[in-house]
Amino acid sequence: MSATLPRPPFDPELEAVLAALADQIPPTLTAEMIADMRRSSPAEVTDEVLEADGLTRRDVAVPGYEGDEITVSVIAREDHRGLGPGVYHTHGGGMVAGNRFSGLSQVLAWVVEHDAVLVTVDYRLAPEHPDPYPVEDCYAGLLWTAEHARELGMDPDRLIIAGQSAGGGIAAGVTLLARDRRGPRLAGQVLIYPMLDDRDRTVSTAQFDAVGVWDRGSNRMGWTALLGERRGTDDVSIYAAPARATDLTGLPPAFIDCGSAEVFRDEDVAYATALWHAGVQAELHVWPGGFHGFDLTAPHTALAHAMTGARNAWVARALGS
Amino acid sequence: MHQLVGRLNSLDPQAGETLRIVSYFDVLITRGAGLDGLLRGAAVLSGTVAGAQIRGRVTRRDPDGHPVTDDLGRRRQGSRRSHADWAVWLERDGEPEPDDEMIVERLALGVELLDARRSPERGLDAIVDQARSVAERTALLARRRIDPATPVRVLATAADAAEIGEAPSAIVPTRYGLLRATLDLSGTIRRPPEPVGFGIRVRADRAPES
């Protein structure tokens, strides 16, 4: 039984949060819960937050996959002038939920600190829009961003991509697409506990089954929504599941972080290792006892402070400020 | 920024709230979290600054978990618990929130336990701890001038119950949650008013079996 596999314990503060929110964070999310997941997106950033940070937002309709219209928000400091670094953001939500404001608190600090211009994209969600809609919508949004960089106040040579969870997997997939289609040249990829592997076969996947946050069952649900019958078969592209890529040469520098107590631990560590093997610069942090997305669920904890600090420090170096 | 507070505040039933606060601190205490973790917990659960003073040293944390170093005197102290060696409190400008008392009580319990664990005369929790070797427990008994062959029994009461007379006691994590374990050396302890569990009488160096 997988439930009896030894596994790293949760950090004490994070375990306290899990205990307090036990009735609100079921370890396993099923397809029946997708509607609920879409209704309650607790990590959403509101206009109030933007205003308090001195930021402006405008929404733009841009061409998505096959030319269909999708929405992006362009967020910058009110006092932004000239060209600053650019951040292109792909949100999380297991491929099935979330919107362009989910988890945005993680990247807004970069807009404030480095005067970056942020473009965050509403890609179409599975299962209504299965693969390749999510990754192709996001790639189309990146193309639009790069083409309009100067007019957005963005230095095209200092554009990075960032996404968390499913959005981290999409960010890695978009980065592979940009390389293979000779698209925009990205200056970096920030893969925040990215969802990279549909094959359901790592030790960490087996260790976090019906325990923690975004467990094995939830992960199967997300991948099934995206890939349907193709999940785990040979018929899955490297852009949908970047863990399947065997050639990672020529990719931009990567930042990857995750917790030691989450499903994505092993695939995230493996991706960082594969990047190093391919001669790509990568920084990897595995935070001890961290469950999936703990910096968003429990931002007050010591471990969340450490995670956020390390990530922001990498971004500061990447954006050259 | 305060997702946790947001989640906690979005819940209306008061009973659920209490359970949440108790669960949060029970895990921190059972897992041996330190003072900063206890204060961050109190701050995030209350949505305001939580502070502690232990033997003159003041530590304060805000609901984001960050240290607070502004002028202490200008802040109004709300709910508070104090002891000879320490004090804990929540800082509010306005009226206390309904959960403040419960939060500060659990914070106080955590600090009391932490202080007992870290103080040089520590020992009772270790004396009844099965995970400690007989040699270690015997050494701790010797420090308290208790012969290892002395017949003793352990009394279990609720963690927030008053101490039973002068008898040595400590709050310990058990499979039933946090309980106060009191070592009855004389066999003459009078039954306290609250519910109590009596252990069997054993040699002092076998106290965990009681």
Short mmCIF file of C-alpha atoms in Angstrom, two decimals:
data_model
loop_
_atom_site.label_atom_id
_atom_site.label_comp_id
_atom_site.label_asym_id
_atom_site.label_seq_id
_atom_site.Cartn_x
_atom_site.Cartn_y
_atom_site.Cartn_z
CA MET A 1 0.00 0.00 0.00
CA SER A 2 1.32 3.40 -0.97
CA ALA A 3 -0.10 4.86 2.24
CA THR A 4 2.56 3.00 4.22
CA LEU A 5 5.53 4.24 2.16
CA PRO A 6 7.90 6.30 4.28
CA ARG A 7 7.88 9.95 3.27
CA PRO A 8 9.49 13.18 4.46
CA PRO A 9 7.36 14.76 7.21
CA PHE A 10 5.73 18.14 6.68
CA ASP A 11 7.45 21.13 8.20
CA PRO A 12 5.83 21.67 11.66
CA GLU A 13 4.34 25.07 10.78
CA LEU A 14 3.03 23.75 7.47
CA GLU A 15 1.55 20.70 9.17
CA ALA A 16 -0.23 23.07 11.58
CA VAL A 17 -1.74 24.90 8.59
CA LEU A 18 -2.84 21.61 7.05
CA ALA A 19 -4.47 20.60 10.35
CA ALA A 20 -6.28 23.93 10.65
CA LEU A 21 -7.52 23.81 7.05
CA ALA A 22 -8.18 20.06 6.98
CA ASP A 23 -11.82 20.48 5.98
CA GLN A 24 -10.98 23.02 3.28
CA ILE A 25 -8.09 21.39 1.46
CA PRO A 26 -9.06 17.84 0.56
CA PRO A 27 -5.87 16.00 -0.45
CA THR A 28 -7.54 14.50 -3.50
CA LEU A 29 -9.38 16.70 -5.99
CA THR A 30 -11.63 14.85 -8.39
CA ALA A 31 -13.17 15.81 -11.72
CA GLU A 32 -16.45 16.47 -9.88
CA MET A 33 -14.71 19.23 -7.89
CA ILE A 34 -13.52 21.20 -10.94
CA ALA A 35 -16.51 23.56 -10.78
CA ASP A 36 -15.73 24.30 -7.10
CA MET A 37 -12.04 24.79 -7.87
CA ARG A 38 -12.99 27.37 -10.49
CA ARG A 39 -15.31 29.22 -8.09
CA SER A 40 -12.88 29.52 -5.17
CA SER A 41 -9.48 30.66 -6.25
CA PRO A 42 -8.10 31.86 -2.91
CA ALA A 43 -4.72 33.02 -4.23
CA GLU A 44 -6.31 35.51 -6.60
CA VAL A 45 -4.96 39.04 -6.70
CA THR A 46 -7.59 41.79 -6.77
CA ASP A 47 -7.55 45.32 -8.19
CA GLU A 48 -7.35 46.59 -4.60
CA VAL A 49 -4.03 44.82 -4.15
CA LEU A 50 -2.75 46.23 -7.44
CA GLU A 51 -3.78 49.73 -6.46
CA ALA A 52 -2.17 49.44 -3.03
CA ASP A 53 1.09 48.43 -4.76
CA GLY A 54 0.88 51.45 -7.11
CA LEU A 55 0.25 49.30 -10.19
CA THR A 56 -1.97 49.78 -13.22
CA ARG A 57 -3.70 47.08 -15.22
CA ARG A 58 -5.18 47.01 -18.69
CA ASP A 59 -6.78 44.06 -20.44
CA VAL A 60 -6.07 43.29 -24.06
CA ALA A 61 -7.72 40.74 -26.38
CA VAL A 62 -4.98 38.94 -28.28
CA PRO A 63 -4.96 36.02 -30.74
CA GLY A 64 -4.70 32.61 -29.04
CA TYR A 65 -4.36 29.13 -30.52
CA GLU A 66 -5.70 29.02 -34.10
CA GLY A 67 -6.39 32.75 -33.92
CA ASP A 68 -9.20 32.53 -31.34
CA GLU A 69 -9.36 35.50 -29.00
CA ILE A 70 -7.91 35.20 -25.49
CA THR A 71 -7.38 37.88 -22.82
CA VAL A 72 -4.14 39.05 -21.28
CA SER A 73 -3.62 41.67 -18.59
CA VAL A 74 -0.69 44.05 -18.82
CA ILE A 75 0.39 45.20 -15.35
CA ALA A 76 3.05 47.83 -14.66
CA ARG A 77 3.98 50.48 -12.15
CA GLU A 78 1.98 53.69 -12.48
CA ASP A 79 5.26 55.55 -12.85
CA HIS A 80 6.71 53.17 -15.44
CA ARG A 81 8.58 55.03 -18.21
CA GLY A 82 10.79 53.74 -21.01
CA LEU A 83 11.82 50.08 -21.22
CA GLY A 84 11.96 47.76 -18.21
CA PRO A 85 12.36 44.02 -17.92
CA GLY A 86 9.42 41.86 -18.98
CA VAL A 87 7.66 38.99 -17.20
CA TYR A 88 5.24 36.67 -19.00
CA HIS A 89 3.08 34.73 -16.53
CA THR A 90 1.18 31.45 -16.95
CA HIS A 91 -1.06 30.75 -13.94
CA GLY A 92 -1.61 27.49 -12.05
CA GLY A 93 -4.75 25.49 -11.30
CA GLY A 94 -4.05 21.91 -12.33
CA MET A 95 -4.79 22.63 -16.03
CA VAL A 96 -8.50 22.80 -15.09
CA ALA A 97 -8.91 25.93 -12.93
CA GLY A 98 -7.48 29.35 -12.10
CA ASN A 99 -7.28 32.53 -14.12
CA ARG A 100 -4.68 35.14 -15.01
CA PHE A 101 -4.83 36.61 -11.48
CA SER A 102 -4.22 33.31 -9.63
CA GLY A 103 -0.93 33.18 -7.75
CA LEU A 104 -0.04 36.60 -9.09
CA SER A 105 1.30 37.74 -5.70
CA GLN A 106 4.41 35.67 -6.46
CA VAL A 107 5.33 37.78 -9.50
CA LEU A 108 3.89 41.21 -8.59
CA ALA A 109 6.86 41.84 -6.31
CA TRP A 110 9.08 41.76 -9.41
CA VAL A 111 6.99 44.46 -11.07
CA VAL A 112 7.25 46.65 -7.98
CA GLU A 113 10.93 45.95 -7.25
CA HIS A 114 12.41 45.88 -10.74
CA ASP A 115 9.93 48.08 -12.60
CA ALA A 116 9.12 45.08 -14.79
CA VAL A 117 6.13 44.97 -17.13
CA LEU A 118 3.99 41.90 -16.52
CA VAL A 119 1.77 40.16 -19.05
CA THR A 120 -0.46 37.46 -17.54
CA VAL A 121 -2.55 35.24 -19.77
CA ASP A 122 -6.00 33.64 -19.53
CA TYR A 123 -5.43 30.43 -21.44
CA ARG A 124 -8.33 28.10 -22.12
CA LEU A 125 -8.74 25.29 -19.57
CA ALA A 126 -9.09 21.51 -19.78
CA PRO A 127 -11.14 19.40 -19.99
CA GLU A 128 -13.30 21.63 -22.23
CA HIS A 129 -10.11 22.68 -24.02
CA PRO A 130 -7.67 19.78 -23.80
CA ASP A 131 -4.06 19.67 -24.99
CA PRO A 132 -2.74 21.52 -26.97
CA TYR A 133 -5.03 24.47 -26.10
CA PRO A 134 -3.40 25.49 -22.77
CA VAL A 135 0.22 25.44 -23.96
CA GLU A 136 -0.60 26.80 -27.45
CA ASP A 137 -2.74 29.64 -26.06
CA CYS A 138 0.16 30.53 -23.78
CA TYR A 139 2.67 30.37 -26.65
CA ALA A 140 0.43 32.63 -28.76
CA GLY A 141 0.27 35.09 -25.84
CA LEU A 142 4.06 35.04 -25.61
CA LEU A 143 4.36 35.78 -29.34
CA TRP A 144 2.03 38.77 -28.96
CA THR A 145 4.01 39.97 -25.91
CA ALA A 146 7.37 39.72 -27.68
CA GLU A 147 6.02 41.42 -30.83
CA HIS A 148 4.62 44.30 -28.79
CA ALA A 149 7.43 44.44 -26.22
CA ARG A 150 8.64 47.98 -26.89
CA GLU A 151 5.19 49.39 -27.08
CA LEU A 152 4.41 47.71 -23.72
CA GLY A 153 7.50 49.34 -22.19
CA MET A 154 9.44 46.08 -22.15
CA ASP A 155 13.05 45.41 -23.15
CA PRO A 156 12.70 42.36 -25.45
CA ASP A 157 16.14 41.10 -24.38
CA ARG A 158 15.07 40.96 -20.72
CA LEU A 159 11.85 38.96 -21.02
CA ILE A 160 11.43 35.96 -18.68
CA ILE A 161 8.58 33.46 -18.36
CA ALA A 162 7.19 32.38 -14.98
CA GLY A 163 4.43 30.04 -13.91
CA GLN A 164 3.42 27.96 -10.92
CA SER A 165 2.22 24.35 -10.75
CA ALA A 166 0.33 23.53 -13.99
CA GLY A 167 1.42 27.00 -15.15
CA GLY A 168 5.02 26.02 -14.38
CA GLY A 169 4.68 22.99 -16.63
CA ILE A 170 3.14 25.22 -19.30
CA ALA A 171 5.98 27.74 -18.89
CA ALA A 172 8.51 24.92 -19.47
CA GLY A 173 6.49 23.75 -22.51
CA VAL A 174 6.26 27.28 -23.95
CA THR A 175 10.04 27.66 -23.48
CA LEU A 176 10.58 24.44 -25.48
CA LEU A 177 8.18 25.69 -28.19
CA ALA A 178 10.00 29.03 -28.39
CA ARG A 179 13.28 27.17 -28.91
CA ASP A 180 11.92 24.72 -31.49
CA ARG A 181 9.93 27.30 -33.51
CA ARG A 182 12.69 29.89 -33.32
CA GLY A 183 10.29 32.15 -31.49
CA PRO A 184 10.96 34.81 -28.85
CA ARG A 185 14.30 34.58 -27.06
CA LEU A 186 13.57 34.22 -23.37
CA ALA A 187 16.10 35.42 -20.80
CA GLY A 188 14.97 32.92 -18.18
CA GLN A 189 12.30 30.45 -17.07
CA VAL A 190 10.93 30.49 -13.51
CA LEU A 191 9.32 27.11 -12.91
CA ILE A 192 7.55 27.27 -9.57
CA TYR A 193 6.77 23.71 -8.39
CA PRO A 194 6.04 22.82 -12.01
CA MET A 195 3.75 19.99 -13.16
CA LEU A 196 5.91 18.31 -15.79
CA ASP A 197 5.22 14.59 -15.98
CA ASP A 198 1.96 12.81 -16.88
CA ARG A 199 3.40 9.31 -16.39
CA ASP A 200 2.48 8.89 -12.70
CA ARG A 201 5.56 6.86 -11.87
CA THR A 202 7.89 8.72 -9.51
CA VAL A 203 8.55 7.81 -5.88
CA SER A 204 7.25 11.21 -4.72
CA THR A 205 4.01 10.55 -6.59
CA ALA A 206 3.55 7.28 -4.69
CA GLN A 207 4.56 8.91 -1.38
CA PHE A 208 1.89 11.62 -1.55
CA ASP A 209 -1.21 9.61 -2.28
CA ALA A 210 -4.29 10.80 -0.37
CA VAL A 211 -2.09 13.03 1.80
CA GLY A 212 -0.91 16.64 1.56
CA VAL A 213 -1.93 19.07 -1.15
CA TRP A 214 -2.43 18.17 -4.84
CA ASP A 215 -1.82 14.47 -4.22
CA ARG A 216 -1.40 11.65 -6.72
CA GLY A 217 -5.15 11.37 -7.38
CA SER A 218 -5.48 15.11 -8.03
CA ASN A 219 -2.52 14.95 -10.38
CA ARG A 220 -4.03 12.07 -12.34
CA MET A 221 -7.26 14.06 -12.57
CA GLY A 222 -5.44 17.12 -13.96
CA TRP A 223 -3.47 15.13 -16.53
CA THR A 224 -6.53 13.14 -17.56
CA ALA A 225 -8.43 16.40 -18.10
CA LEU A 226 -5.59 17.65 -20.31
CA LEU A 227 -4.70 14.47 -22.20
CA GLY A 228 -7.73 12.17 -21.89
CA GLU A 229 -6.95 8.65 -23.05
CA ARG A 230 -3.46 9.71 -24.11
CA ARG A 231 -2.27 10.20 -20.48
CA GLY A 232 0.78 8.02 -19.86
CA THR A 233 0.95 6.74 -23.45
CA ASP A 234 3.58 7.44 -26.12
CA ASP A 235 1.20 9.92 -27.74
CA VAL A 236 2.10 12.90 -25.52
CA SER A 237 4.21 15.80 -26.74
CA ILE A 238 7.15 17.27 -24.87
CA TYR A 239 5.28 20.60 -24.91
CA ALA A 240 2.39 19.12 -22.93
CA ALA A 241 4.65 17.14 -20.56
CA PRO A 242 8.16 18.64 -20.63
CA ALA A 243 9.53 15.79 -18.45
CA ARG A 244 9.39 13.72 -21.66
CA ALA A 245 11.85 15.99 -23.50
CA THR A 246 15.15 14.21 -24.14
CA ASP A 247 16.93 17.24 -25.61
CA LEU A 248 17.05 20.29 -23.37
CA THR A 249 20.00 21.97 -25.07
CA GLY A 250 19.73 25.61 -26.01
CA LEU A 251 17.18 26.51 -23.35
CA PRO A 252 17.40 29.70 -21.25
CA PRO A 253 18.57 29.59 -17.61
CA ALA A 254 16.01 28.04 -15.29
CA PHE A 255 14.92 28.53 -11.70
CA ILE A 256 13.04 25.58 -10.21
CA ASP A 257 11.65 25.20 -6.69
CA CYS A 258 9.37 22.73 -4.94
CA GLY A 259 8.78 21.07 -1.55
CA SER A 260 10.24 17.76 -0.41
CA ALA A 261 6.73 16.67 0.63
CA GLU A 262 4.90 16.94 -2.68
CA VAL A 263 4.15 14.87 -5.76
CA PHE A 264 6.17 17.13 -8.09
CA ARG A 265 9.42 16.79 -6.11
CA ASP A 266 11.04 14.04 -8.18
CA GLU A 267 10.02 15.31 -11.64
CA ASP A 268 11.19 18.82 -10.73
CA VAL A 269 14.55 17.58 -9.46
CA ALA A 270 14.89 15.40 -12.58
CA TYR A 271 14.16 18.35 -14.87
CA ALA A 272 16.83 20.48 -13.18
CA THR A 273 19.29 17.59 -13.51
CA ALA A 274 18.41 17.11 -17.19
CA LEU A 275 18.97 20.84 -17.80
CA TRP A 276 22.44 20.64 -16.22
CA HIS A 277 23.20 17.53 -18.32
CA ALA A 278 22.26 19.54 -21.41
CA GLY A 279 24.59 22.36 -20.42
CA VAL A 280 21.81 24.72 -19.34
CA GLN A 281 22.21 26.85 -16.22
CA ALA A 282 19.67 25.98 -13.54
CA GLU A 283 19.06 26.75 -9.89
CA LEU A 284 17.07 24.21 -7.87
CA HIS A 285 15.58 24.50 -4.38
CA VAL A 286 13.79 21.66 -2.62
CA TRP A 287 12.30 23.07 0.58
CA PRO A 288 12.22 20.49 3.38
CA GLY A 289 8.74 19.48 4.49
CA GLY A 290 7.02 21.76 1.97
CA PHE A 291 3.66 20.67 0.55
CA HIS A 292 2.50 21.78 -2.89
CA GLY A 293 2.04 25.54 -3.14
CA PHE A 294 2.85 26.17 0.52
CA ASP A 295 4.12 29.71 -0.11
CA LEU A 296 0.64 30.67 -1.35
CA THR A 297 -1.35 28.76 1.28
CA ALA A 298 0.90 29.61 4.24
CA PRO A 299 2.85 32.75 3.31
CA HIS A 300 3.48 33.62 6.97
CA THR A 301 5.68 30.58 7.68
CA ALA A 302 9.47 30.57 7.93
CA LEU A 303 9.74 28.10 5.04
CA ALA A 304 7.57 30.29 2.78
CA HIS A 305 9.75 33.30 3.59
CA ALA A 306 12.85 31.31 2.65
CA MET A 307 11.29 30.03 -0.59
CA THR A 308 10.11 33.48 -1.66
CA GLY A 309 13.44 35.05 -0.76
CA ALA A 310 15.48 32.58 -2.82
CA ARG A 311 13.17 32.89 -5.82
CA ASN A 312 13.10 36.68 -5.75
CA ALA A 313 16.88 36.79 -5.46
CA TRP A 314 17.24 34.69 -8.62
CA VAL A 315 14.81 36.94 -10.49
CA ALA A 316 16.71 40.04 -9.34
CA ARG A 317 19.89 38.59 -10.84
CA ALA A 318 18.14 37.43 -14.02
CA LEU A 319 16.54 40.81 -14.64
CA GLY A 320 19.90 42.46 -14.16
CA SER A 321 18.87 45.08 -11.67
CA MET B 1 -1.70 38.42 1.16
CA HIS B 2 -3.41 36.73 4.09
CA GLN B 3 -4.86 33.72 2.37
CA LEU B 4 -4.94 31.78 5.59
CA VAL B 5 -6.66 34.54 7.48
CA GLY B 6 -8.99 34.99 4.55
CA ARG B 7 -9.86 31.34 4.62
CA LEU B 8 -10.23 31.34 8.39
CA ASN B 9 -12.32 34.50 8.45
CA SER B 10 -14.61 33.24 5.72
CA LEU B 11 -15.84 30.55 8.08
CA ASP B 12 -18.71 31.49 10.28
CA PRO B 13 -19.37 28.66 12.74
CA GLN B 14 -17.64 29.56 15.97
CA ALA B 15 -17.11 25.93 16.92
CA GLY B 16 -15.18 25.28 13.72
CA GLU B 17 -13.02 28.29 14.43
CA THR B 18 -12.11 27.02 17.88
CA LEU B 19 -11.20 23.62 16.51
CA ARG B 20 -8.98 25.27 13.91
CA ILE B 21 -7.09 27.27 16.52
CA VAL B 22 -6.66 24.27 18.79
CA SER B 23 -5.53 22.03 15.90
CA TYR B 24 -3.02 24.61 14.71
CA PHE B 25 -1.35 24.98 18.11
CA ASP B 26 -1.58 21.26 18.95
CA VAL B 27 0.51 20.45 15.87
CA LEU B 28 3.04 23.21 16.61
CA ILE B 29 3.42 22.02 20.20
CA THR B 30 3.51 18.31 19.38
CA ARG B 31 6.08 18.87 16.64
CA GLY B 32 8.25 21.00 18.92
CA ALA B 33 7.96 24.29 17.01
CA GLY B 34 9.90 27.16 18.59
CA LEU B 35 8.81 30.56 19.84
CA ASP B 36 8.83 32.19 16.38
CA GLY B 37 6.53 29.53 14.96
CA LEU B 38 4.13 29.93 17.90
CA LEU B 39 4.06 33.71 17.47
CA ARG B 40 3.60 33.52 13.69
CA GLY B 41 0.71 31.13 14.30
CA ALA B 42 -0.94 33.45 16.83
CA ALA B 43 -0.43 36.43 14.50
CA VAL B 44 -1.87 34.77 11.40
CA LEU B 45 -4.83 33.29 13.27
CA SER B 46 -5.68 36.60 14.97
CA GLY B 47 -4.75 38.85 12.04
CA THR B 48 -2.74 41.10 14.35
CA VAL B 49 0.70 41.35 15.95
CA ALA B 50 1.51 38.66 18.54
CA GLY B 51 4.24 39.18 21.10
CA ALA B 52 6.12 37.38 23.84
CA GLN B 53 8.50 38.42 26.53
CA ILE B 54 10.64 35.66 28.01
CA ARG B 55 12.98 36.65 30.84
CA GLY B 56 13.02 40.23 29.56
CA ARG B 57 13.53 39.45 25.88
CA VAL B 58 10.72 40.66 23.63
CA THR B 59 9.82 38.98 20.29
CA ARG B 60 6.92 40.13 18.08
CA ARG B 61 5.56 38.86 14.75
CA ASP B 62 2.98 40.31 12.37
CA PRO B 63 0.37 38.28 10.43
CA ASP B 64 2.77 38.01 7.47
CA GLY B 65 5.15 36.27 9.90
CA HIS B 66 7.68 39.10 9.86
CA PRO B 67 9.42 40.53 12.94
CA VAL B 68 7.96 43.77 14.31
CA THR B 69 10.35 46.21 15.93
CA ASP B 70 8.38 49.46 16.18
CA ASP B 71 7.81 51.17 19.50
CA LEU B 72 6.15 48.67 21.79
CA GLY B 73 4.76 51.32 24.14
CA ARG B 74 2.64 52.94 21.47
CA ARG B 75 0.75 49.75 20.78
CA ARG B 76 -2.17 48.80 22.89
CA GLN B 77 -1.90 45.34 24.33
CA GLY B 78 -5.08 43.32 24.02
CA SER B 79 -5.45 39.81 25.37
CA ARG B 80 -2.54 38.75 27.55
CA ARG B 81 -1.29 35.87 29.71
CA SER B 82 1.66 36.07 32.04
CA HIS B 83 3.78 33.91 34.28
CA ALA B 84 6.76 34.58 36.55
CA ASP B 85 9.24 34.16 33.70
CA TRP B 86 7.26 35.11 30.61
CA ALA B 87 4.26 36.91 29.12
CA VAL B 88 2.43 36.60 25.79
CA TRP B 89 -0.07 38.95 24.18
CA LEU B 90 -1.93 40.11 21.09
CA GLU B 91 -1.70 43.76 20.07
CA ARG B 92 -4.89 45.56 19.06
CA ASP B 93 -5.81 49.18 18.72
CA GLY B 94 -9.53 48.47 18.86
CA GLU B 95 -11.74 46.02 20.67
CA PRO B 96 -10.54 42.39 21.02
CA GLU B 97 -11.87 39.91 18.49
CA PRO B 98 -13.92 36.94 19.76
CA ASP B 99 -11.09 34.44 19.20
CA ASP B 100 -8.33 36.49 20.82
CA GLU B 101 -8.68 34.87 24.25
CA MET B 102 -8.55 31.37 22.81
CA ILE B 103 -5.53 32.20 20.65
CA VAL B 104 -3.57 33.80 23.46
CA GLU B 105 -4.41 30.88 25.74
CA ARG B 106 -2.99 28.36 23.25
CA LEU B 107 0.02 30.60 22.66
CA ALA B 108 0.60 30.71 26.43
CA LEU B 109 0.36 26.94 26.63
CA GLY B 110 2.94 26.60 23.87
CA VAL B 111 5.32 29.07 25.50
CA GLU B 112 4.91 27.41 28.91
CA LEU B 113 5.80 24.05 27.43
CA LEU B 114 8.70 25.47 25.45
CA ASP B 115 10.02 27.22 28.52
CA ALA B 116 9.74 24.02 30.57
CA ARG B 117 11.49 21.99 27.88
CA ARG B 118 14.33 24.44 27.59
CA SER B 119 14.79 25.34 31.23
CA PRO B 120 17.77 23.84 33.06
CA GLU B 121 15.55 22.14 35.66
CA ARG B 122 13.66 20.42 32.90
CA GLY B 123 12.89 16.83 33.19
CA LEU B 124 9.40 15.76 34.10
CA ASP B 125 8.31 15.45 30.48
CA ALA B 126 11.43 13.38 29.84
CA ILE B 127 10.86 11.25 32.95
CA VAL B 128 7.50 10.09 31.54
CA ASP B 129 8.81 9.86 27.94
CA GLN B 130 9.03 6.30 26.67
CA ALA B 131 11.46 7.35 23.96
CA ARG B 132 14.12 8.20 26.59
CA SER B 133 16.48 5.51 27.84
CA VAL B 134 16.23 4.25 31.44
CA ALA B 135 19.71 5.69 32.03
CA GLU B 136 18.61 9.14 30.94
CA ARG B 137 15.46 9.01 33.02
CA THR B 138 17.42 7.76 36.05
CA ALA B 139 19.83 10.68 35.69
CA LEU B 140 16.93 13.15 35.56
CA LEU B 141 15.36 11.51 38.64
CA ALA B 142 18.68 11.80 40.46
CA ARG B 143 18.81 15.51 39.66
CA ARG B 144 15.42 15.83 41.34
CA ARG B 145 16.69 13.67 44.23
CA ILE B 146 14.17 10.92 43.50
CA ASP B 147 15.31 7.33 44.04
CA PRO B 148 14.62 5.31 40.88
CA ALA B 149 12.91 2.64 43.02
CA THR B 150 10.41 5.10 44.55
CA PRO B 151 6.84 4.04 43.83
CA VAL B 152 5.13 6.73 41.71
CA ARG B 153 2.11 7.16 39.55
CA VAL B 154 1.25 9.64 36.79
CA LEU B 155 -1.96 11.65 36.83
CA ALA B 156 -3.29 12.92 33.52
CA THR B 157 -5.44 16.05 33.38
CA ALA B 158 -6.43 18.41 30.57
CA ALA B 159 -3.52 20.51 29.31
CA ASP B 160 -5.24 23.73 30.32
CA ALA B 161 -6.21 22.47 33.80
CA ALA B 162 -4.56 24.01 36.85
CA GLU B 163 -1.46 22.40 38.32
CA ILE B 164 -2.27 19.92 41.10
CA GLY B 165 -0.82 21.39 44.28
CA GLU B 166 2.96 21.48 44.42
CA ALA B 167 3.48 18.20 42.58
CA PRO B 168 5.85 18.35 39.60
CA SER B 169 3.98 18.42 36.29
CA ALA B 170 4.50 19.06 32.60
CA ILE B 171 2.38 19.27 29.50
CA VAL B 172 3.12 16.41 27.15
CA PRO B 173 1.88 15.35 23.73
CA THR B 174 -0.02 12.05 23.89
CA ARG B 175 -2.13 10.06 21.51
CA TYR B 176 -5.12 11.75 23.13
CA GLY B 177 -3.73 15.23 22.39
CA LEU B 178 -1.93 17.46 24.86
CA LEU B 179 -2.33 16.50 28.52
CA ARG B 180 -0.80 17.65 31.79
CA ALA B 181 1.13 14.83 33.41
CA THR B 182 1.61 15.18 37.16
CA LEU B 183 4.01 12.92 39.03
CA ASP B 184 2.49 11.66 42.28
CA LEU B 185 5.41 10.78 44.52
CA SER B 186 3.70 10.58 47.86
CA GLY B 187 0.55 8.81 46.79
CA THR B 188 -1.36 11.42 48.76
CA ILE B 189 -2.40 13.78 45.99
CA ARG B 190 -5.99 14.76 46.43
CA ARG B 191 -8.28 14.18 43.50
CA PRO B 192 -8.60 17.46 41.55
CA PRO B 193 -12.07 18.78 40.65
CA GLU B 194 -11.63 18.21 36.90
CA PRO B 195 -11.58 14.84 35.09
CA VAL B 196 -8.36 12.98 35.79
CA GLY B 197 -6.76 9.75 34.62
CA PHE B 198 -4.73 7.79 37.22
CA GLY B 199 -1.77 5.72 36.08
CA ILE B 200 -0.70 2.51 37.79
CA ARG B 201 1.87 2.70 40.57
CA VAL B 202 5.36 1.84 39.26
CA ARG B 203 9.05 2.40 40.11
CA ALA B 204 10.07 5.97 39.28
CA ASP B 205 12.45 4.80 36.56
CA ARG B 206 9.49 3.06 34.89
CA ALA B 207 7.27 6.16 34.98
CA PRO B 208 6.35 6.03 31.25
CA GLU B 209 4.51 2.77 31.97
CA SER B 210 2.27 4.46 34.55
#
